[in-house]
PDB file of C-alpha atoms in Angstrom:
ATOM      1  CA  MET H   9     -57.431  -8.140  38.793  1.00 60.00           C
ATOM      2  CA  ASN H  10     -60.222  -5.993  40.323  1.00 69.00           C
ATOM      3  CA  SER H  11     -58.643  -5.074  43.641  1.00 71.00           C
ATOM      4  CA  PRO H  12     -60.926  -2.912  45.799  1.00 72.00           C
ATOM      5  CA  ARG H  13     -58.171  -0.286  46.118  1.00 78.00           C
ATOM      6  CA  THR H  14     -57.840   0.020  42.330  1.00 80.00           C
ATOM      7  CA  THR H  15     -61.613   0.117  41.849  1.00 83.00           C
ATOM      8  CA  GLU H  16     -61.869   2.958  44.385  1.00 87.00           C
ATOM      9  CA  ARG H  17     -59.558   5.104  42.246  1.00 89.00           C
ATOM     10  CA  PHE H  18     -62.196   5.205  39.492  1.00 91.00           C
ATOM     11  CA  LYS H  19     -65.308   5.797  41.622  1.00 90.00           C
ATOM     12  CA  PRO H  20     -65.130   9.627  41.411  1.00 89.00           C
ATOM     13  CA  TYR H  21     -65.180   9.416  37.603  1.00 90.00           C
ATOM     14  CA  LEU H  22     -68.222   7.151  37.242  1.00 90.00           C
ATOM     15  CA  SER H  23     -71.692   8.287  36.240  1.00 89.00           C
ATOM     16  CA  SER H  24     -74.680   7.095  38.284  1.00 89.00           C
ATOM     17  CA  ASP H  25     -75.578   4.303  35.827  1.00 90.00           C
ATOM     18  CA  GLU H  26     -72.006   3.084  35.333  1.00 91.00           C
ATOM     19  CA  ASP H  27     -70.405   0.014  36.940  1.00 91.00           C
ATOM     20  CA  ILE H  28     -66.770  -1.098  37.002  1.00 93.00           C
ATOM     21  CA  LEU H  29     -66.371  -4.547  35.418  1.00 93.00           C
ATOM     22  CA  TRP H  30     -62.570  -4.896  35.490  1.00 94.00           C
ATOM     23  CA  THR H  31     -59.543  -3.002  36.782  1.00 94.00           C
ATOM     24  CA  GLY H  32     -55.846  -3.607  36.348  1.00 93.00           C
ATOM     25  CA  GLN H  33     -52.366  -2.201  35.979  1.00 93.00           C
ATOM     26  CA  PRO H  34     -49.596  -2.690  33.446  1.00 92.00           C
ATOM     27  CA  LYS H  35     -46.785  -5.141  34.115  1.00 89.00           C
ATOM     28  CA  GLN H  36     -44.388  -3.640  36.655  1.00 92.00           C
ATOM     29  CA  GLY H  37     -40.593  -3.377  36.551  1.00 90.00           C
ATOM     30  CA  VAL H  38     -38.274  -3.058  33.580  1.00 90.00           C
ATOM     31  CA  MET H  39     -40.051  -4.071  30.393  1.00 85.00           C
ATOM     32  CA  PHE H  40     -38.888  -4.643  26.835  1.00 85.00           C
ATOM     33  CA  THR H  41     -41.129  -4.317  23.776  1.00 80.00           C
ATOM     34  CA  GLY H  42     -40.794  -5.273  20.127  1.00 79.00           C
ATOM     35  CA  LYS H  43     -39.643  -1.747  19.259  1.00 82.00           C
ATOM     36  CA  ASP H  44     -36.536  -2.297  21.364  1.00 85.00           C
ATOM     37  CA  ILE H  45     -35.110  -4.411  18.527  1.00 89.00           C
ATOM     38  CA  PHE H  46     -34.514  -1.074  16.777  1.00 89.00           C
ATOM     39  CA  LEU H  47     -34.250   1.294  19.739  1.00 88.00           C
ATOM     40  CA  ILE H  48     -31.545  -0.551  21.698  1.00 91.00           C
ATOM     41  CA  PRO H  49     -28.989  -0.665  18.846  1.00 94.00           C
ATOM     42  CA  PHE H  50     -29.682   3.005  18.053  1.00 93.00           C
ATOM     43  CA  SER H  51     -29.317   4.008  21.698  1.00 93.00           C
ATOM     44  CA  LEU H  52     -26.046   2.044  22.020  1.00 96.00           C
ATOM     45  CA  LEU H  53     -24.639   3.742  18.928  1.00 96.00           C
ATOM     46  CA  TRP H  54     -25.702   7.184  20.177  1.00 93.00           C
ATOM     47  CA  GLY H  55     -24.476   6.583  23.712  1.00 94.00           C
ATOM     48  CA  GLY H  56     -21.225   4.986  22.538  1.00 95.00           C
ATOM     49  CA  PHE H  57     -20.391   7.862  20.236  1.00 95.00           C
ATOM     50  CA  ALA H  58     -21.303  10.458  22.881  1.00 94.00           C
ATOM     51  CA  LEU H  59     -19.102   8.661  25.419  1.00 95.00           C
ATOM     52  CA  PHE H  60     -16.229   8.413  22.913  1.00 94.00           C
ATOM     53  CA  TRP H  61     -16.573  12.124  22.055  1.00 91.00           C
ATOM     54  CA  ASN H  62     -16.532  13.190  25.683  1.00 91.00           C
ATOM     55  CA  VAL H  63     -13.588  10.981  26.622  1.00 92.00           C
ATOM     56  CA  MET H  64     -11.613  12.374  23.693  1.00 90.00           C
ATOM     57  CA  VAL H  65     -12.313  16.066  24.309  1.00 87.00           C
ATOM     58  CA  TRP H  66     -11.741  15.810  28.070  1.00 87.00           C
ATOM     59  CA  THR H  67      -8.477  13.826  27.882  1.00 87.00           C
ATOM     60  CA  ILE H  68      -6.699  15.612  25.045  1.00 81.00           C
ATOM     61  CA  PRO H  69      -4.794  18.668  26.307  1.00 76.00           C
ATOM     62  CA  ASP H  70      -6.274  21.896  24.949  1.00 68.00           C
ATOM     63  CA  GLY H  71      -3.054  23.892  24.684  1.00 63.00           C
ATOM     64  CA  GLY H  72      -4.736  26.967  26.171  1.00 62.00           C
ATOM     65  CA  GLU H  73      -7.293  27.319  23.371  1.00 67.00           C
ATOM     66  CA  GLY H  74     -10.822  28.422  24.216  1.00 67.00           C
ATOM     67  CA  ALA H  75     -12.314  26.216  21.487  1.00 70.00           C
ATOM     68  CA  ALA H  76     -11.534  23.079  23.519  1.00 77.00           C
ATOM     69  CA  TRP H  77     -13.918  24.220  26.264  1.00 79.00           C
ATOM     70  CA  PHE H  78     -16.651  24.765  23.724  1.00 83.00           C
ATOM     71  CA  MET H  79     -16.157  21.204  22.418  1.00 83.00           C
ATOM     72  CA  ARG H  80     -16.189  19.809  25.976  1.00 84.00           C
ATOM     73  CA  LEU H  81     -19.413  21.569  26.829  1.00 88.00           C
ATOM     74  CA  TRP H  82     -20.945  20.741  23.443  1.00 90.00           C
ATOM     75  CA  GLY H  83     -20.662  16.995  24.107  1.00 90.00           C
ATOM     76  CA  LEU H  84     -22.235  16.939  27.575  1.00 93.00           C
ATOM     77  CA  PRO H  85     -25.911  17.216  26.493  1.00 94.00           C
ATOM     78  CA  PHE H  86     -25.371  14.386  23.990  1.00 94.00           C
ATOM     79  CA  LEU H  87     -23.838  12.267  26.749  1.00 93.00           C
ATOM     80  CA  CYS H  88     -26.831  12.932  29.012  1.00 94.00           C
ATOM     81  CA  VAL H  89     -29.265  11.971  26.252  1.00 93.00           C
ATOM     82  CA  GLY H  90     -27.161   8.868  25.599  1.00 93.00           C
ATOM     83  CA  PHE H  91     -27.379   7.758  29.240  1.00 94.00           C
ATOM     84  CA  TYR H  92     -31.119   8.345  29.200  1.00 92.00           C
ATOM     85  CA  ILE H  93     -31.893   6.381  26.027  1.00 90.00           C
ATOM     86  CA  VAL H  94     -29.538   3.517  26.930  1.00 93.00           C
ATOM     87  CA  ALA H  95     -30.754   2.939  30.502  1.00 93.00           C
ATOM     88  CA  GLY H  96     -32.728   5.833  31.974  1.00 91.00           C
ATOM     89  CA  ARG H  97     -35.758   5.378  29.745  1.00 90.00           C
ATOM     90  CA  PHE H  98     -36.381   1.899  31.182  1.00 92.00           C
ATOM     91  CA  ILE H  99     -36.354   3.259  34.731  1.00 92.00           C
ATOM     92  CA  HIS H 100     -38.506   6.251  33.717  1.00 89.00           C
ATOM     93  CA  ASP H 101     -41.048   3.988  32.007  1.00 88.00           C
ATOM     94  CA  ALA H 102     -41.220   1.639  35.021  1.00 91.00           C
ATOM     95  CA  THR H 103     -41.798   4.646  37.292  1.00 91.00           C
ATOM     96  CA  ILE H 104     -44.641   5.914  35.099  1.00 88.00           C
ATOM     97  CA  ARG H 105     -46.290   2.467  34.981  1.00 89.00           C
ATOM     98  CA  LYS H 106     -46.501   2.398  38.798  1.00 92.00           C
ATOM     99  CA  THR H 107     -49.020   5.254  38.590  1.00 91.00           C
ATOM    100  CA  VAL H 108     -51.075   3.893  35.667  1.00 92.00           C
ATOM    101  CA  PHE H 109     -54.389   2.137  36.304  1.00 94.00           C
ATOM    102  CA  TYR H 110     -56.905   0.710  33.838  1.00 94.00           C
ATOM    103  CA  ALA H 111     -60.624   0.089  34.096  1.00 94.00           C
ATOM    104  CA  VAL H 112     -63.445  -1.238  31.959  1.00 94.00           C
ATOM    105  CA  SER H 113     -66.952  -0.157  32.896  1.00 93.00           C
ATOM    106  CA  ASN H 114     -70.211  -1.140  31.285  1.00 92.00           C
ATOM    107  CA  GLN H 115     -69.922   2.041  29.152  1.00 91.00           C
ATOM    108  CA  ARG H 116     -66.261   2.933  28.603  1.00 92.00           C
ATOM    109  CA  ILE H 117     -62.615   2.116  29.020  1.00 91.00           C
ATOM    110  CA  MET H 118     -60.576   4.333  31.341  1.00 93.00           C
ATOM    111  CA  ILE H 119     -56.864   4.980  31.756  1.00 92.00           C
ATOM    112  CA  LEU H 120     -55.768   6.831  34.867  1.00 92.00           C
ATOM    113  CA  ARG H 121     -52.191   8.188  34.786  1.00 88.00           C
ATOM    114  CA  GLY H 122     -51.539   9.889  38.098  1.00 85.00           C
ATOM    115  CA  ARG H 123     -54.430  12.354  38.242  1.00 85.00           C
ATOM    116  CA  LYS H 124     -55.138  12.457  34.510  1.00 88.00           C
ATOM    117  CA  LEU H 125     -58.053  10.356  33.292  1.00 90.00           C
ATOM    118  CA  THR H 126     -58.460   9.354  29.669  1.00 88.00           C
ATOM    119  CA  SER H 127     -61.664   7.562  28.754  1.00 89.00           C
ATOM    120  CA  MET H 128     -63.403   6.414  25.611  1.00 90.00           C
ATOM    121  CA  GLU H 129     -66.903   5.141  25.141  1.00 90.00           C
ATOM    122  CA  ILE H 130     -66.758   1.482  24.205  1.00 89.00           C
ATOM    123  CA  ARG H 131     -69.241   1.864  21.375  1.00 87.00           C
ATOM    124  CA  ARG H 132     -67.056   4.599  19.797  1.00 86.00           C
ATOM    125  CA  LEU H 133     -63.694   2.878  19.984  1.00 84.00           C
ATOM    126  CA  PRO H 134     -61.955   3.401  16.621  1.00 81.00           C
ATOM    127  CA  LYS H 135     -60.021   0.154  16.909  1.00 81.00           C
ATOM    128  CA  LEU H 136     -59.666  -2.794  19.254  1.00 87.00           C
ATOM    129  CA  GLU H 137     -56.518  -4.844  18.778  1.00 88.00           C
ATOM    130  CA  LEU H 138     -55.231  -7.645  21.024  1.00 92.00           C
ATOM    131  CA  SER H 139     -51.624  -8.817  21.208  1.00 89.00           C
ATOM    132  CA  GLU H 140     -50.658 -11.643  23.552  1.00 90.00           C
ATOM    133  CA  ARG H 141     -47.273 -12.784  24.824  1.00 87.00           C
ATOM    134  CA  GLY H 142     -46.065 -16.179  25.933  1.00 84.00           C
ATOM    135  CA  ASP H 143     -45.870 -15.138  29.607  1.00 85.00           C
ATOM    136  CA  GLY H 144     -49.654 -14.683  29.888  1.00 86.00           C
ATOM    137  CA  THR H 145     -49.598 -10.913  29.529  1.00 90.00           C
ATOM    138  CA  GLY H 146     -50.591  -8.830  26.564  1.00 91.00           C
ATOM    139  CA  SER H 147     -51.761  -5.451  25.367  1.00 90.00           C
ATOM    140  CA  ILE H 148     -55.024  -4.105  24.012  1.00 91.00           C
ATOM    141  CA  THR H 149     -54.699  -1.114  21.697  1.00 87.00           C
ATOM    142  CA  PHE H 150     -57.696   1.152  21.190  1.00 83.00           C
ATOM    143  CA  GLU H 151     -56.480   3.540  18.511  1.00 72.00           C
ATOM    144  CA  GLY H 152     -53.691   4.166  16.035  1.00 55.00           C
ATOM    145  CA  ASN H 153     -50.438   2.261  16.032  1.00 50.00           C
ATOM    146  CA  TRP H 154     -47.117   2.746  17.795  1.00 46.00           C
ATOM    147  CA  PHE H 155     -45.776   4.940  14.993  1.00 44.00           C
ATOM    148  CA  THR H 156     -48.624   7.461  15.069  1.00 46.00           C
ATOM    149  CA  ALA H 157     -48.774   7.352  18.872  1.00 47.00           C
ATOM    150  CA  ALA H 158     -45.048   8.083  19.050  1.00 45.00           C
ATOM    151  CA  PHE H 159     -45.503  11.313  17.148  1.00 42.00           C
ATOM    152  CA  ALA H 160     -48.651  12.193  19.083  1.00 47.00           C
ATOM    153  CA  MET H 161     -46.504  12.168  22.241  1.00 47.00           C
ATOM    154  CA  ASN H 162     -43.889  14.405  20.587  1.00 46.00           C
ATOM    155  CA  GLY H 163     -41.639  11.431  19.959  1.00 54.00           C
ATOM    156  CA  PHE H 164     -41.575  10.015  23.498  1.00 57.00           C
ATOM    157  CA  GLY H 165     -44.215   7.353  22.872  1.00 57.00           C
ATOM    158  CA  ALA H 166     -41.717   5.181  21.019  1.00 60.00           C
ATOM    159  CA  TRP H 167     -39.212   5.428  23.889  1.00 63.00           C
ATOM    160  CA  LEU H 168     -41.700   5.155  26.774  1.00 68.00           C
ATOM    161  CA  PRO H 169     -44.329   2.437  26.217  1.00 67.00           C
ATOM    162  CA  ALA H 170     -46.372   3.670  29.196  1.00 66.00           C
ATOM    163  CA  LEU H 171     -47.093   6.896  27.278  1.00 71.00           C
ATOM    164  CA  ASN H 172     -47.705   5.216  23.952  1.00 67.00           C
ATOM    165  CA  GLY H 173     -51.285   6.111  23.041  1.00 68.00           C
ATOM    166  CA  ALA H 174     -54.557   4.618  24.175  1.00 81.00           C
ATOM    167  CA  GLN H 175     -53.853   1.085  25.290  1.00 85.00           C
ATOM    168  CA  PHE H 176     -53.928  -1.348  28.170  1.00 90.00           C
ATOM    169  CA  LEU H 177     -50.207  -2.151  28.222  1.00 87.00           C
ATOM    170  CA  GLN H 178     -48.981  -5.609  29.273  1.00 88.00           C
ATOM    171  CA  ILE H 179     -51.938  -6.599  31.430  1.00 92.00           C
ATOM    172  CA  GLU H 180     -52.644 -10.040  32.875  1.00 92.00           C
ATOM    173  CA  LYS H 181     -55.218 -12.189  31.056  1.00 92.00           C
ATOM    174  CA  PRO H 182     -55.602  -9.791  28.120  1.00 94.00           C
ATOM    175  CA  ARG H 183     -57.974 -12.080  26.181  1.00 94.00           C
ATOM    176  CA  HIS H 184     -60.447 -12.004  29.077  1.00 94.00           C
ATOM    177  CA  VAL H 185     -60.399  -8.171  29.093  1.00 94.00           C
ATOM    178  CA  TYR H 186     -60.624  -8.057  25.287  1.00 93.00           C
ATOM    179  CA  ASP H 187     -63.702 -10.328  25.339  1.00 93.00           C
ATOM    180  CA  LEU H 188     -65.235  -8.243  28.139  1.00 92.00           C
ATOM    181  CA  ILE H 189     -64.883  -5.059  26.069  1.00 91.00           C
ATOM    182  CA  ARG H 190     -66.305  -6.747  22.962  1.00 89.00           C
ATOM    183  CA  THR H 191     -69.265  -8.036  25.000  1.00 88.00           C
ATOM    184  CA  GLN H 192     -70.011  -4.509  26.232  1.00 84.00           C
ATOM    185  CA  ASP H 193     -69.762  -3.180  22.674  1.00 67.00           C
ATOM    186  CA  ARG H 194     -72.482  -5.604  21.539  1.00 67.00           C
ATOM    187  CA  SER H 195     -74.796  -4.644  24.422  1.00 58.00           C
ATOM    188  CA  PHE H 196     -75.362  -1.117  23.041  1.00 49.00           C
TER     189      PHE H 196
END
């Protein structure tokens, strides 16, 4: 990708002997991952039950009992969580990905999320794993797996792919970037 605007974002973080070789961003818009095979049915069950609960407690007359208000209020947080995990998480993830930028230099990989930079020296990467999709995009994972990354993000990594560990998520031409990183690893 290497747009001059994206490259400029990383200039303040470079050392004097470091050069940017590639920059990119994750796929934009609503995105589904393999984990959604499990997450979507769970979220529909949760959201459906929370909706059912709230409809029932708000439509049944309470007969002047104070306990009915407790039950009405009790269900509202579950309904909010249900709306979030059914639909809101996709919008939230897409919003986060708009502010995520990736770079490969001759020394390290860098992930810029808003104003937070995460970088790892290429020669010290614990893992380098490529996964490609049929649409020409793919991801490169640098450490752990989705399960460990999910718990590292206090559980949100599984629900929000953009926060899921150290990875270049759904980038264009992932094999090219993967080969570029491997080439830099051999040059040390």
